[in-house]
PDB file of C-alpha atoms in Angstrom:
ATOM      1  CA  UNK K   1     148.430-132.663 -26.684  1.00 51.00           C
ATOM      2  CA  UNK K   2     149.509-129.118 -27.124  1.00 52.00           C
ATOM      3  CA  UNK K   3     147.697-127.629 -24.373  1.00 56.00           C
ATOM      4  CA  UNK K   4     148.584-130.374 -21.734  1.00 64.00           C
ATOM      5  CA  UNK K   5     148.610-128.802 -18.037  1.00 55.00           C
ATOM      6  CA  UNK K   6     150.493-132.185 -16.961  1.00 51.00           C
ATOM      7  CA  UNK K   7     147.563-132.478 -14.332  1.00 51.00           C
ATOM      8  CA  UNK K   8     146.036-135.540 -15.139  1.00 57.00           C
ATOM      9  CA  UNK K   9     143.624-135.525 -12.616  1.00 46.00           C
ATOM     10  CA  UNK K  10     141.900-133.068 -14.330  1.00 47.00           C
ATOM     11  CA  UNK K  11     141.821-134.126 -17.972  1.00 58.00           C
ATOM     12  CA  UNK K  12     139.429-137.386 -19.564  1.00 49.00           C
ATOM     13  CA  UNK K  13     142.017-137.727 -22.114  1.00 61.00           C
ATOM     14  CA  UNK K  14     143.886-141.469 -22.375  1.00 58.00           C
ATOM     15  CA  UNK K  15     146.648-140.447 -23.465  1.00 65.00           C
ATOM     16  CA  UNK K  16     150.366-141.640 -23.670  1.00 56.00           C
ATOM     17  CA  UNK K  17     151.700-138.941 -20.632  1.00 54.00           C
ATOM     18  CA  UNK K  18     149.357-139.901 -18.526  1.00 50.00           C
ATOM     19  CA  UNK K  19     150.461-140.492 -15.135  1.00 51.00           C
ATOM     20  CA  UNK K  20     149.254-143.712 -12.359  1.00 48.00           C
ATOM     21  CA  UNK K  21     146.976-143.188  -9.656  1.00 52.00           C
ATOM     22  CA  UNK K  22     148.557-141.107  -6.794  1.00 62.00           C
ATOM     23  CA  UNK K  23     148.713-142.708  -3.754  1.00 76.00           C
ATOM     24  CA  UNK K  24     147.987-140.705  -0.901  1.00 87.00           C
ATOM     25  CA  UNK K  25     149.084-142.788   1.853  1.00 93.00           C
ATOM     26  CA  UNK K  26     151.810-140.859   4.527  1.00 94.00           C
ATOM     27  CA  UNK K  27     154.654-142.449   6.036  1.00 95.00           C
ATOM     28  CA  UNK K  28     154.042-142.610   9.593  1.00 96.00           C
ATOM     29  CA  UNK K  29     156.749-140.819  11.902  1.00 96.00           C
ATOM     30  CA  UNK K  30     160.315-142.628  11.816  1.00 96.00           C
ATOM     31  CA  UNK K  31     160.228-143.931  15.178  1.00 95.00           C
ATOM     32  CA  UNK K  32     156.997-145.955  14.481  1.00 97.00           C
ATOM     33  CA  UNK K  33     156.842-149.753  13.375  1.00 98.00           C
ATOM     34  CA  UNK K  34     152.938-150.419  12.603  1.00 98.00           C
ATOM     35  CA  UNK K  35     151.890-153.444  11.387  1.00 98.00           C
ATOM     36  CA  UNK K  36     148.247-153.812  11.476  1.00 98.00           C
ATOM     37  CA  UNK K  37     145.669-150.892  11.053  1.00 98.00           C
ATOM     38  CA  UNK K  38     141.788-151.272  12.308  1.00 98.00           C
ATOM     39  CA  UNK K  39     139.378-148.693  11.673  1.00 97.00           C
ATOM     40  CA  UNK K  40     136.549-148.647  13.993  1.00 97.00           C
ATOM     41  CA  UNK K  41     133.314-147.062  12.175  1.00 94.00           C
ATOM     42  CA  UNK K  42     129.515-145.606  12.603  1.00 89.00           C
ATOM     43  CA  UNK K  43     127.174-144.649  10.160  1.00 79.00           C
ATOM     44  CA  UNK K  44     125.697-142.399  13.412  1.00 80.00           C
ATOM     45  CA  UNK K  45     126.930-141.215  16.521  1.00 81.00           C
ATOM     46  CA  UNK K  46     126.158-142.621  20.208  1.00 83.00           C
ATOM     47  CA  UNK K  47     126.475-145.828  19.334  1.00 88.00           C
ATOM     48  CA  UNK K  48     129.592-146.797  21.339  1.00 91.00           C
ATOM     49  CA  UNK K  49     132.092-146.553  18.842  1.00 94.00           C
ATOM     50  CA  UNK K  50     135.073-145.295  20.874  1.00 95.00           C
ATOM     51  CA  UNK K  51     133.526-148.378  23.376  1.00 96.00           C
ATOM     52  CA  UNK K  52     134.365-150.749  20.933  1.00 97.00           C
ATOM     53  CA  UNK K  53     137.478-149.264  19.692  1.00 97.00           C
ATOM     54  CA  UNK K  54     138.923-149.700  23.738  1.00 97.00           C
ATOM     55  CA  UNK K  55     137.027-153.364  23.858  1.00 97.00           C
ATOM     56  CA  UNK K  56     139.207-154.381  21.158  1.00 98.00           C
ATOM     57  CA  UNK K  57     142.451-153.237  22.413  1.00 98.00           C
ATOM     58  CA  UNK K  58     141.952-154.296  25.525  1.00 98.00           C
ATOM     59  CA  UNK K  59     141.457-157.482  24.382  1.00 98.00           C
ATOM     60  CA  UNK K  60     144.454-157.850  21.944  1.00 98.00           C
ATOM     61  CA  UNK K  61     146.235-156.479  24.947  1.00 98.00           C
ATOM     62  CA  UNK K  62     145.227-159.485  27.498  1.00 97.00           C
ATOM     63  CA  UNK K  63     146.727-161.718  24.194  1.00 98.00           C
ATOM     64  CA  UNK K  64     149.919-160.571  24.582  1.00 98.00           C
ATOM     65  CA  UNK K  65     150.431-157.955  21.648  1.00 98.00           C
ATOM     66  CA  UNK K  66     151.459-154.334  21.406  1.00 98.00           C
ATOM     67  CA  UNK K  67     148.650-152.209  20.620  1.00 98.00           C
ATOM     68  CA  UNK K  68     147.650-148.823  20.033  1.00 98.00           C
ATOM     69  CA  UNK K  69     144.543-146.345  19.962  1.00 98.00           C
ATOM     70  CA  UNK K  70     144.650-143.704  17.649  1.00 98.00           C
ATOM     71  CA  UNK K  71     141.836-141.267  18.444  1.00 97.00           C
ATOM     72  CA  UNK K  72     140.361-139.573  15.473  1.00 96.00           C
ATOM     73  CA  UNK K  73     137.325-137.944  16.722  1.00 93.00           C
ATOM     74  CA  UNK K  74     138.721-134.730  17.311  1.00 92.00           C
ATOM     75  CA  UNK K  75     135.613-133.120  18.373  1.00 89.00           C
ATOM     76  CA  UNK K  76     134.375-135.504  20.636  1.00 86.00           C
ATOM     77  CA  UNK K  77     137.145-137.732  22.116  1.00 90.00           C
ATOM     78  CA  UNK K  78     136.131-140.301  24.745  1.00 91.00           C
ATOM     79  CA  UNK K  79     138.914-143.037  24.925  1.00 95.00           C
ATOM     80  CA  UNK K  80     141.210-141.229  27.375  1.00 95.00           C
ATOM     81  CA  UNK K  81     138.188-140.832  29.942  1.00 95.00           C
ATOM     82  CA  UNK K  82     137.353-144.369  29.068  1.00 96.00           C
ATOM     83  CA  UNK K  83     141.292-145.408  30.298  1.00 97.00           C
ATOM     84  CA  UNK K  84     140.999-143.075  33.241  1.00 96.00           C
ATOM     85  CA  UNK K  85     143.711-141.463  30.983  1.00 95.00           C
ATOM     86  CA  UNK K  86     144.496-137.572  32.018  1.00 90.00           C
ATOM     87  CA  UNK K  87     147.631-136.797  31.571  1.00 91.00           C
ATOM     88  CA  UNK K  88     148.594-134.799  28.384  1.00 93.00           C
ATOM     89  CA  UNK K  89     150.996-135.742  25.780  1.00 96.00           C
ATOM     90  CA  UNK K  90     154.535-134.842  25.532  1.00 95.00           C
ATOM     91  CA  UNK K  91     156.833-134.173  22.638  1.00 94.00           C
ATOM     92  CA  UNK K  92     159.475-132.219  20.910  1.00 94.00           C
ATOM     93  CA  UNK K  93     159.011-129.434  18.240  1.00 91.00           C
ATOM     94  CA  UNK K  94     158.987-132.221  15.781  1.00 91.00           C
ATOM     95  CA  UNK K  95     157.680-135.511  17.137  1.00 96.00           C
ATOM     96  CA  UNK K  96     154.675-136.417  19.976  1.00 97.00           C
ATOM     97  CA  UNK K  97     154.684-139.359  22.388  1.00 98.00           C
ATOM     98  CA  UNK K  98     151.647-141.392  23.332  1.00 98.00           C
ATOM     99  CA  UNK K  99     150.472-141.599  26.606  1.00 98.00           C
ATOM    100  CA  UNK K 100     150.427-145.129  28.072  1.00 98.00           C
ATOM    101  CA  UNK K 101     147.523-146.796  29.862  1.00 98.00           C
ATOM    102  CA  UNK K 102     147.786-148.947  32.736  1.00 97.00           C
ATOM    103  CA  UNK K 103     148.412-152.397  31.013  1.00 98.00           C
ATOM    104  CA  UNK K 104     150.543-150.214  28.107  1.00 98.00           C
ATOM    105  CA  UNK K 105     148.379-149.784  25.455  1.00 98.00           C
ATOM    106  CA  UNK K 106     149.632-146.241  23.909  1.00 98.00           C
ATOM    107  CA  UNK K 107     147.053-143.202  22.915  1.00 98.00           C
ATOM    108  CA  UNK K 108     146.918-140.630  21.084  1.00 98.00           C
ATOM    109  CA  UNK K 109     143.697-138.022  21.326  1.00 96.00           C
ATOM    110  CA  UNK K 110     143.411-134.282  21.132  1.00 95.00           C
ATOM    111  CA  UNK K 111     141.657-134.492  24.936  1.00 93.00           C
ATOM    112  CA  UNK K 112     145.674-135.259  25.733  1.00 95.00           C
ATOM    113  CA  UNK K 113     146.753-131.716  23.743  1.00 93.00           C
ATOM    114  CA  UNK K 114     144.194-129.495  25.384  1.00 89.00           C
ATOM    115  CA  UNK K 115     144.299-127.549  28.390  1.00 82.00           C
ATOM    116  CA  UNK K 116     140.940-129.141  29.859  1.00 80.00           C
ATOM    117  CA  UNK K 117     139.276-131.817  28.309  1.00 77.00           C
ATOM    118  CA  UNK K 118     135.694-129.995  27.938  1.00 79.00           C
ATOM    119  CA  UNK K 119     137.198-127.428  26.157  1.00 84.00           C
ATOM    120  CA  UNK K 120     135.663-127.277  22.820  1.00 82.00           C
ATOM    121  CA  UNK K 121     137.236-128.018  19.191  1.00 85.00           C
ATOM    122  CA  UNK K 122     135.371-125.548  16.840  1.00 81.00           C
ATOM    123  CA  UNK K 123     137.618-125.666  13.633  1.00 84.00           C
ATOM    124  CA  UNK K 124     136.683-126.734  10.033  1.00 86.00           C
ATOM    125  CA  UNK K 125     136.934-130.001   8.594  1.00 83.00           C
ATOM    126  CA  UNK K 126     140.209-129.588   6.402  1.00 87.00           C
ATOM    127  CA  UNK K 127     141.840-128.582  10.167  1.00 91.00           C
ATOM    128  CA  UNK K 128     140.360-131.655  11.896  1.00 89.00           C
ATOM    129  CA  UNK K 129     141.766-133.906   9.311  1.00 91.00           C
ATOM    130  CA  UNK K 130     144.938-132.294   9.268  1.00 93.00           C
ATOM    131  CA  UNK K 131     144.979-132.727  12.652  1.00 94.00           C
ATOM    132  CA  UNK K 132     144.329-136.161  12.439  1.00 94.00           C
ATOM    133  CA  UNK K 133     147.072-137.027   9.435  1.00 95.00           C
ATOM    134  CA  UNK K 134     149.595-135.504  12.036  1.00 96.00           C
ATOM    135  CA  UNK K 135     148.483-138.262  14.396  1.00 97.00           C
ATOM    136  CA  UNK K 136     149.834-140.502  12.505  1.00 97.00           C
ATOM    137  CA  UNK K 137     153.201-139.059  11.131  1.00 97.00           C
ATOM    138  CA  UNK K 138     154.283-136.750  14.062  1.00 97.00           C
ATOM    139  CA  UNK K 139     153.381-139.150  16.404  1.00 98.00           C
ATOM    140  CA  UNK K 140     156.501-141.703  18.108  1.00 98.00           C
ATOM    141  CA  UNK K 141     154.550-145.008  18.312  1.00 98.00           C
ATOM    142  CA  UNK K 142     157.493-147.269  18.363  1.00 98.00           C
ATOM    143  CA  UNK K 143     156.527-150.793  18.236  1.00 98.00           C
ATOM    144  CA  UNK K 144     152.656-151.638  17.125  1.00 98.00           C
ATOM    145  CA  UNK K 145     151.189-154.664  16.225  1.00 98.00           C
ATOM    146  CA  UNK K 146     147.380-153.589  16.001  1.00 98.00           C
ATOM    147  CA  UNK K 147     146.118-149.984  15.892  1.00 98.00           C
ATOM    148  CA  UNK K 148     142.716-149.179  16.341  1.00 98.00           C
ATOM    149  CA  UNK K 149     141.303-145.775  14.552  1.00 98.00           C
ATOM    150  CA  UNK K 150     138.443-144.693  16.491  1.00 96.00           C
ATOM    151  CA  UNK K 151     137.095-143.034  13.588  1.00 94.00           C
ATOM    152  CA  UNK K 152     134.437-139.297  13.884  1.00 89.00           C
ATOM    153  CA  UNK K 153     130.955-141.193  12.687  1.00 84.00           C
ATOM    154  CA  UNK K 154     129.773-140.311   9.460  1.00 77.00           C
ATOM    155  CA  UNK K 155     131.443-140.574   6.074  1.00 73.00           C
ATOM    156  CA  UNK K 156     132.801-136.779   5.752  1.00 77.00           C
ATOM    157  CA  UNK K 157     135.965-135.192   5.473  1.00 82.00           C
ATOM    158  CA  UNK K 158     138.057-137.334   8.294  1.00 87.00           C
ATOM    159  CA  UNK K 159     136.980-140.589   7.510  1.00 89.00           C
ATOM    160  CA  UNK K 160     137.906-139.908   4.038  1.00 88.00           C
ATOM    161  CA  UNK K 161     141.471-138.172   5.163  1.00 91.00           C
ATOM    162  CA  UNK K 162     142.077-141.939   7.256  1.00 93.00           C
ATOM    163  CA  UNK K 163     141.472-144.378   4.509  1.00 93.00           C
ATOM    164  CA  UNK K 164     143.363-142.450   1.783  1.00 92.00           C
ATOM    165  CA  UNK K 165     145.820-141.452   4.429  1.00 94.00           C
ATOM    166  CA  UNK K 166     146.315-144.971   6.672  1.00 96.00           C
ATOM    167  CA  UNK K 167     147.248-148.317   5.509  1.00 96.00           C
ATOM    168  CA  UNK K 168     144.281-149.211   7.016  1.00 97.00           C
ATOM    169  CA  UNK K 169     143.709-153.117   6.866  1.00 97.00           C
ATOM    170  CA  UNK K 170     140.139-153.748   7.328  1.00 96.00           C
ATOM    171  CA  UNK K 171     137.306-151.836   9.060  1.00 96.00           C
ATOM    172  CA  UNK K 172     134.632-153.045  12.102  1.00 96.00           C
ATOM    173  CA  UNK K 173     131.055-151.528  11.862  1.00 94.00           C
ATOM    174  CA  UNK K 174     129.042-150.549  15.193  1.00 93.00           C
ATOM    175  CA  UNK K 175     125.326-150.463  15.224  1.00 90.00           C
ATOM    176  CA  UNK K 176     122.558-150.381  17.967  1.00 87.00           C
ATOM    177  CA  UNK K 177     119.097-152.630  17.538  1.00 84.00           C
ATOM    178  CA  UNK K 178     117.005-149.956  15.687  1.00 73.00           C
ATOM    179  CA  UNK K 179     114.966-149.928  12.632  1.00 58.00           C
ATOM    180  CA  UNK K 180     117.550-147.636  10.864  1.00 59.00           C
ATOM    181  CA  UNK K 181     120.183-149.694  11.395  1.00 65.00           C
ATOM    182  CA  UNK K 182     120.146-151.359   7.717  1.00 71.00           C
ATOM    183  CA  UNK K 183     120.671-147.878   6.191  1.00 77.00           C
ATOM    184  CA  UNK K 184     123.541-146.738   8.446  1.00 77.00           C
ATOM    185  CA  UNK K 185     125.008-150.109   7.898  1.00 82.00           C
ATOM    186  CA  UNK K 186     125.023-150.375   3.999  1.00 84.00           C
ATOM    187  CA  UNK K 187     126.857-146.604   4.346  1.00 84.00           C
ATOM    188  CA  UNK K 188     129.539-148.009   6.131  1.00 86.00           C
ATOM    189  CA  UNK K 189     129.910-150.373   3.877  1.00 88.00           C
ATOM    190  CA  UNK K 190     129.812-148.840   0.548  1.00 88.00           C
ATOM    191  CA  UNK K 191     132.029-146.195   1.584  1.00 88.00           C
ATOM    192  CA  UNK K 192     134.223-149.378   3.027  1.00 89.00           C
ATOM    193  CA  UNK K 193     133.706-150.475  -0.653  1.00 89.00           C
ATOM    194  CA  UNK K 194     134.642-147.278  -2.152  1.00 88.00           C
ATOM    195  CA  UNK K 195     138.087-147.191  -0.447  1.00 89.00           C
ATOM    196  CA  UNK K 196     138.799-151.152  -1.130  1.00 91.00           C
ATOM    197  CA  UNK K 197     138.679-151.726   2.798  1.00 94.00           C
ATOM    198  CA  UNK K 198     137.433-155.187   3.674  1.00 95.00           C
ATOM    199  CA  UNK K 199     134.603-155.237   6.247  1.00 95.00           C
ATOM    200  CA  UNK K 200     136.046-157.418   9.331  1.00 96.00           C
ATOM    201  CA  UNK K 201     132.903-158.118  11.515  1.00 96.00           C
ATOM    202  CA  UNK K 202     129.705-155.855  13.090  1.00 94.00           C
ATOM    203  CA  UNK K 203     128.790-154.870  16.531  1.00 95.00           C
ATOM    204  CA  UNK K 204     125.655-154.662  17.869  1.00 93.00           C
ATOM    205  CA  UNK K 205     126.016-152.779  20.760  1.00 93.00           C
ATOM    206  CA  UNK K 206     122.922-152.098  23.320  1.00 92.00           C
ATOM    207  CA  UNK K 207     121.988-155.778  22.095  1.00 92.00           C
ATOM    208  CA  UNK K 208     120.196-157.033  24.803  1.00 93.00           C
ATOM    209  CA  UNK K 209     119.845-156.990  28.897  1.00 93.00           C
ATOM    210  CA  UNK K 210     120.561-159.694  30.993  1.00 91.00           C
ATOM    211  CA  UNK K 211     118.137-159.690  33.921  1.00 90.00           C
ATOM    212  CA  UNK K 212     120.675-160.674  37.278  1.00 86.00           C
ATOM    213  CA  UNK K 213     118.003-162.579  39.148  1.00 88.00           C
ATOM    214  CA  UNK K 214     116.436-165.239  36.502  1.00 91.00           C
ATOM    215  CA  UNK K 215     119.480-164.643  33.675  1.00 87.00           C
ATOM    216  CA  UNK K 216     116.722-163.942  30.938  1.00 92.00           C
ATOM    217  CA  UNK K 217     118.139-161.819  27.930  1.00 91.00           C
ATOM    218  CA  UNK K 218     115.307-158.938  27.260  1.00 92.00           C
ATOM    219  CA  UNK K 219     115.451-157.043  23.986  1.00 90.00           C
ATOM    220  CA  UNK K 220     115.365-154.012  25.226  1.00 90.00           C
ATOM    221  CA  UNK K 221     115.144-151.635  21.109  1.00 86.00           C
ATOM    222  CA  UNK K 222     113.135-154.721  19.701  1.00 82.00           C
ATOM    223  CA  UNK K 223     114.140-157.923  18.471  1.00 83.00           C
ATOM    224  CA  UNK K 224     117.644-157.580  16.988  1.00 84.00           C
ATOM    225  CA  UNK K 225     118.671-157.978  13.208  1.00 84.00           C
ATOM    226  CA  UNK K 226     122.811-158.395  13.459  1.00 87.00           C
ATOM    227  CA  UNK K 227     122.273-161.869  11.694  1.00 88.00           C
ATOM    228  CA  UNK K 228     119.819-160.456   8.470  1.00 87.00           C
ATOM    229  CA  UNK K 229     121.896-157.006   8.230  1.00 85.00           C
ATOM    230  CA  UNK K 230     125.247-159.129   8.441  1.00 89.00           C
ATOM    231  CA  UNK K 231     124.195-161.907   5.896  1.00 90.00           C
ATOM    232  CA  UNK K 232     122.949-159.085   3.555  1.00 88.00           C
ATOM    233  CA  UNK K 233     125.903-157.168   3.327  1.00 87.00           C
ATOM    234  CA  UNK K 234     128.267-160.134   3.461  1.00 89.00           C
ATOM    235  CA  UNK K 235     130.114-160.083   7.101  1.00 92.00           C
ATOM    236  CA  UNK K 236     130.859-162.520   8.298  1.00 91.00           C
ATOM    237  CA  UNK K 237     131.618-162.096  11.701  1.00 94.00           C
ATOM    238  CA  UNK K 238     129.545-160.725  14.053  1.00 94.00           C
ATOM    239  CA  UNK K 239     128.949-159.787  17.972  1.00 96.00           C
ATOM    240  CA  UNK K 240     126.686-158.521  21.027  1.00 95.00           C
ATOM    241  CA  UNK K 241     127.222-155.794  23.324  1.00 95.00           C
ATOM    242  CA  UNK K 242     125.014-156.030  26.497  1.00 95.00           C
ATOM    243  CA  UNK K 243     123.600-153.365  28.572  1.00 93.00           C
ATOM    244  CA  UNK K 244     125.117-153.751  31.745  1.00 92.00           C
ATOM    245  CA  UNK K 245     125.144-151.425  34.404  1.00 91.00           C
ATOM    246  CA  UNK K 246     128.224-152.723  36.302  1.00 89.00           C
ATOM    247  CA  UNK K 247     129.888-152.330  33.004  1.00 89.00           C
ATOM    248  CA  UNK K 248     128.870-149.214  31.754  1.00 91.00           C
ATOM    249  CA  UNK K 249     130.125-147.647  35.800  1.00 93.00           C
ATOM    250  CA  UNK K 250     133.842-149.417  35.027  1.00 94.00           C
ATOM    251  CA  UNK K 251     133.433-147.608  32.118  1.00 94.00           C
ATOM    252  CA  UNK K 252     132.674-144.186  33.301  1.00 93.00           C
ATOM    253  CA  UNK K 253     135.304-144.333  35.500  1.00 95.00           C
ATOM    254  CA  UNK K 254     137.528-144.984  33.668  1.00 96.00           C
ATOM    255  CA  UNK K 255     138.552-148.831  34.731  1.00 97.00           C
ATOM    256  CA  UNK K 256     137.371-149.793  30.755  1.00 97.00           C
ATOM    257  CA  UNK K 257     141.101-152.441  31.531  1.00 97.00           C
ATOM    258  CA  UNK K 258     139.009-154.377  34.183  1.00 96.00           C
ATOM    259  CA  UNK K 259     136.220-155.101  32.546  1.00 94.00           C
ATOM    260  CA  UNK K 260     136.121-158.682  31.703  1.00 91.00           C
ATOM    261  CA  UNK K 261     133.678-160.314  28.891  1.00 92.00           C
ATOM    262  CA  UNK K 262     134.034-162.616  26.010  1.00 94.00           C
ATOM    263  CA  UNK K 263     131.537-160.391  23.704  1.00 96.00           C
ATOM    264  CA  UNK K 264     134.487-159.476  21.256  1.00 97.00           C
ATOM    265  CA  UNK K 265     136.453-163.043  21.131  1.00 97.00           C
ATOM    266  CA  UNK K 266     134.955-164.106  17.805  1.00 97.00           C
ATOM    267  CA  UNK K 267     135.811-160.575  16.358  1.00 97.00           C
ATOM    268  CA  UNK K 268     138.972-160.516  17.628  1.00 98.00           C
ATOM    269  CA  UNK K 269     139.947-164.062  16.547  1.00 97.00           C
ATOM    270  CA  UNK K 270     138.957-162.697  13.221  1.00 97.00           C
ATOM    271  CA  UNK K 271     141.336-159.995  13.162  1.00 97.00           C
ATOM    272  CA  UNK K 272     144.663-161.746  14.539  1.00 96.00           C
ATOM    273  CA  UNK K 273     144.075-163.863  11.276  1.00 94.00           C
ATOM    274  CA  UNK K 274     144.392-161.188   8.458  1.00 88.00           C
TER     275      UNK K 274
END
């Protein structure tokens, strides 16, 4: 065509010039050998997404594997807290370094950048997810089997910025027994849909309490409906978060490494094999 811009993205025409799909996918940083991204997803926030993000590498830790947490809520980072993590980050005028935990799983979160951790982020979504890319290609993460992306909740401007951005291999949904949950599931998934990510498995978390005297589970929200929402939306794998005092204080400070449960075994199973 005579008046062809040569930007294909903007033109309907099928036409011999034009160009492929673009990938958008970065390199990460030289140093870094990645082999297996998770991201770890909400339709809604407070349902103990960064939780399950630490679960899991914990987990894949205790199995003998290299792992890494790479956390991309920039505005409300919990996982170093949840490490008893407070160091900040080091690095050069071109590359960071990770902070290790205590068994040597390696972070990344802008709580390690800042000053104080309650100081607030209050930039614009284009910055965030800048922010975010960076995390990925500025960051030295050397050897990585598994990374888990403890993705911002929602389906904005940073989750977008990850699955375009990161290989990522397959996603894990966390919900909470309400009576929205079916909606902020089926989000999850379409957008999981949208961007060709496989679903891996679903969390309930705040599933149930276990009373310590007679061992009876009490459904706290209501009766729960992992199994219906799962089977409807075709995951296959699926698990229960209790509420547990003793294990929400190991959380809080910060001893998330000594917490001991086999909640996440079937979902973790589940992810070794992809």
């Amino acid at each position: 065509m005579s008046d062809c811009t040569h930007d294909c993205s903007s033109c309907g025409e099928d036409c011999s010039s034009r160009t492929s799909p673009q990938s958008f996918l970065k390199a990460p940083h030289e140093g870094s050998d990645i082999r297996k991204v998770i991201a770890v997803v909400s339709g809604k926030g407070g349902v103990g997404k960064s939780l399950v993000t630490a679960l899991s590498a914990v987990s894949m830790r205790r199995r003998g594997h290299s792992v890494a947490v790479l956390d991309a809520d920039i505005t409300g980072p919990s996982v170093p807290a949840e490490f008893g993590v407070r160091e900040r980050a080091t690095g050069t005028e071109t590359t960071l370094f990770p902070v290790e935990t205590r068994t040597g799983i390696k972070l990344m979160s802008m709580n390690l950048l800042l000053d104080q951790p309650t100081d607030p982020v209050v930039w614009r979504g284009p910055v965030i997810a800048g922010v975010v890319t960076q995390f990925w290609t500025d960051v030295d993460w050397g050897d990585v089997d598994y990374m888990f992306v403890d993705m911002p909740p929602g389906t904005g401007d940073v989750p977008l910025t990850i699955f375009q951005s990161l290989p990522v291999d397959g996603i894990v949904i966390v919900t909470s027994p309400q009576e929205m949950v079916g909606v902020i599931v089926e989000k999850a998934v379409n957008m999981a849909r949208l961007m060709n990510v496989p679903v891996l498995g679903i969390v309930e978390n705040m599933s149930y309490f276990e009373c310590p005297d007679c061992g009876k589970r009490h459904s706290v929200f209501g009766p729960s409906r992992l199994d219906e929402t799962a089977a409807e939306y075709g995951i296959g794998v699926t698990a229960r978060l209790p509420i547990d005092p003793v294990f929400s204080q190991k959380v809080d400070s910060g001893e998330i490494e000594s917490v001991s449960g086999d909640w996440l075994d079937g979902l973790v199973d589940h992810i070794e094999k992809i």
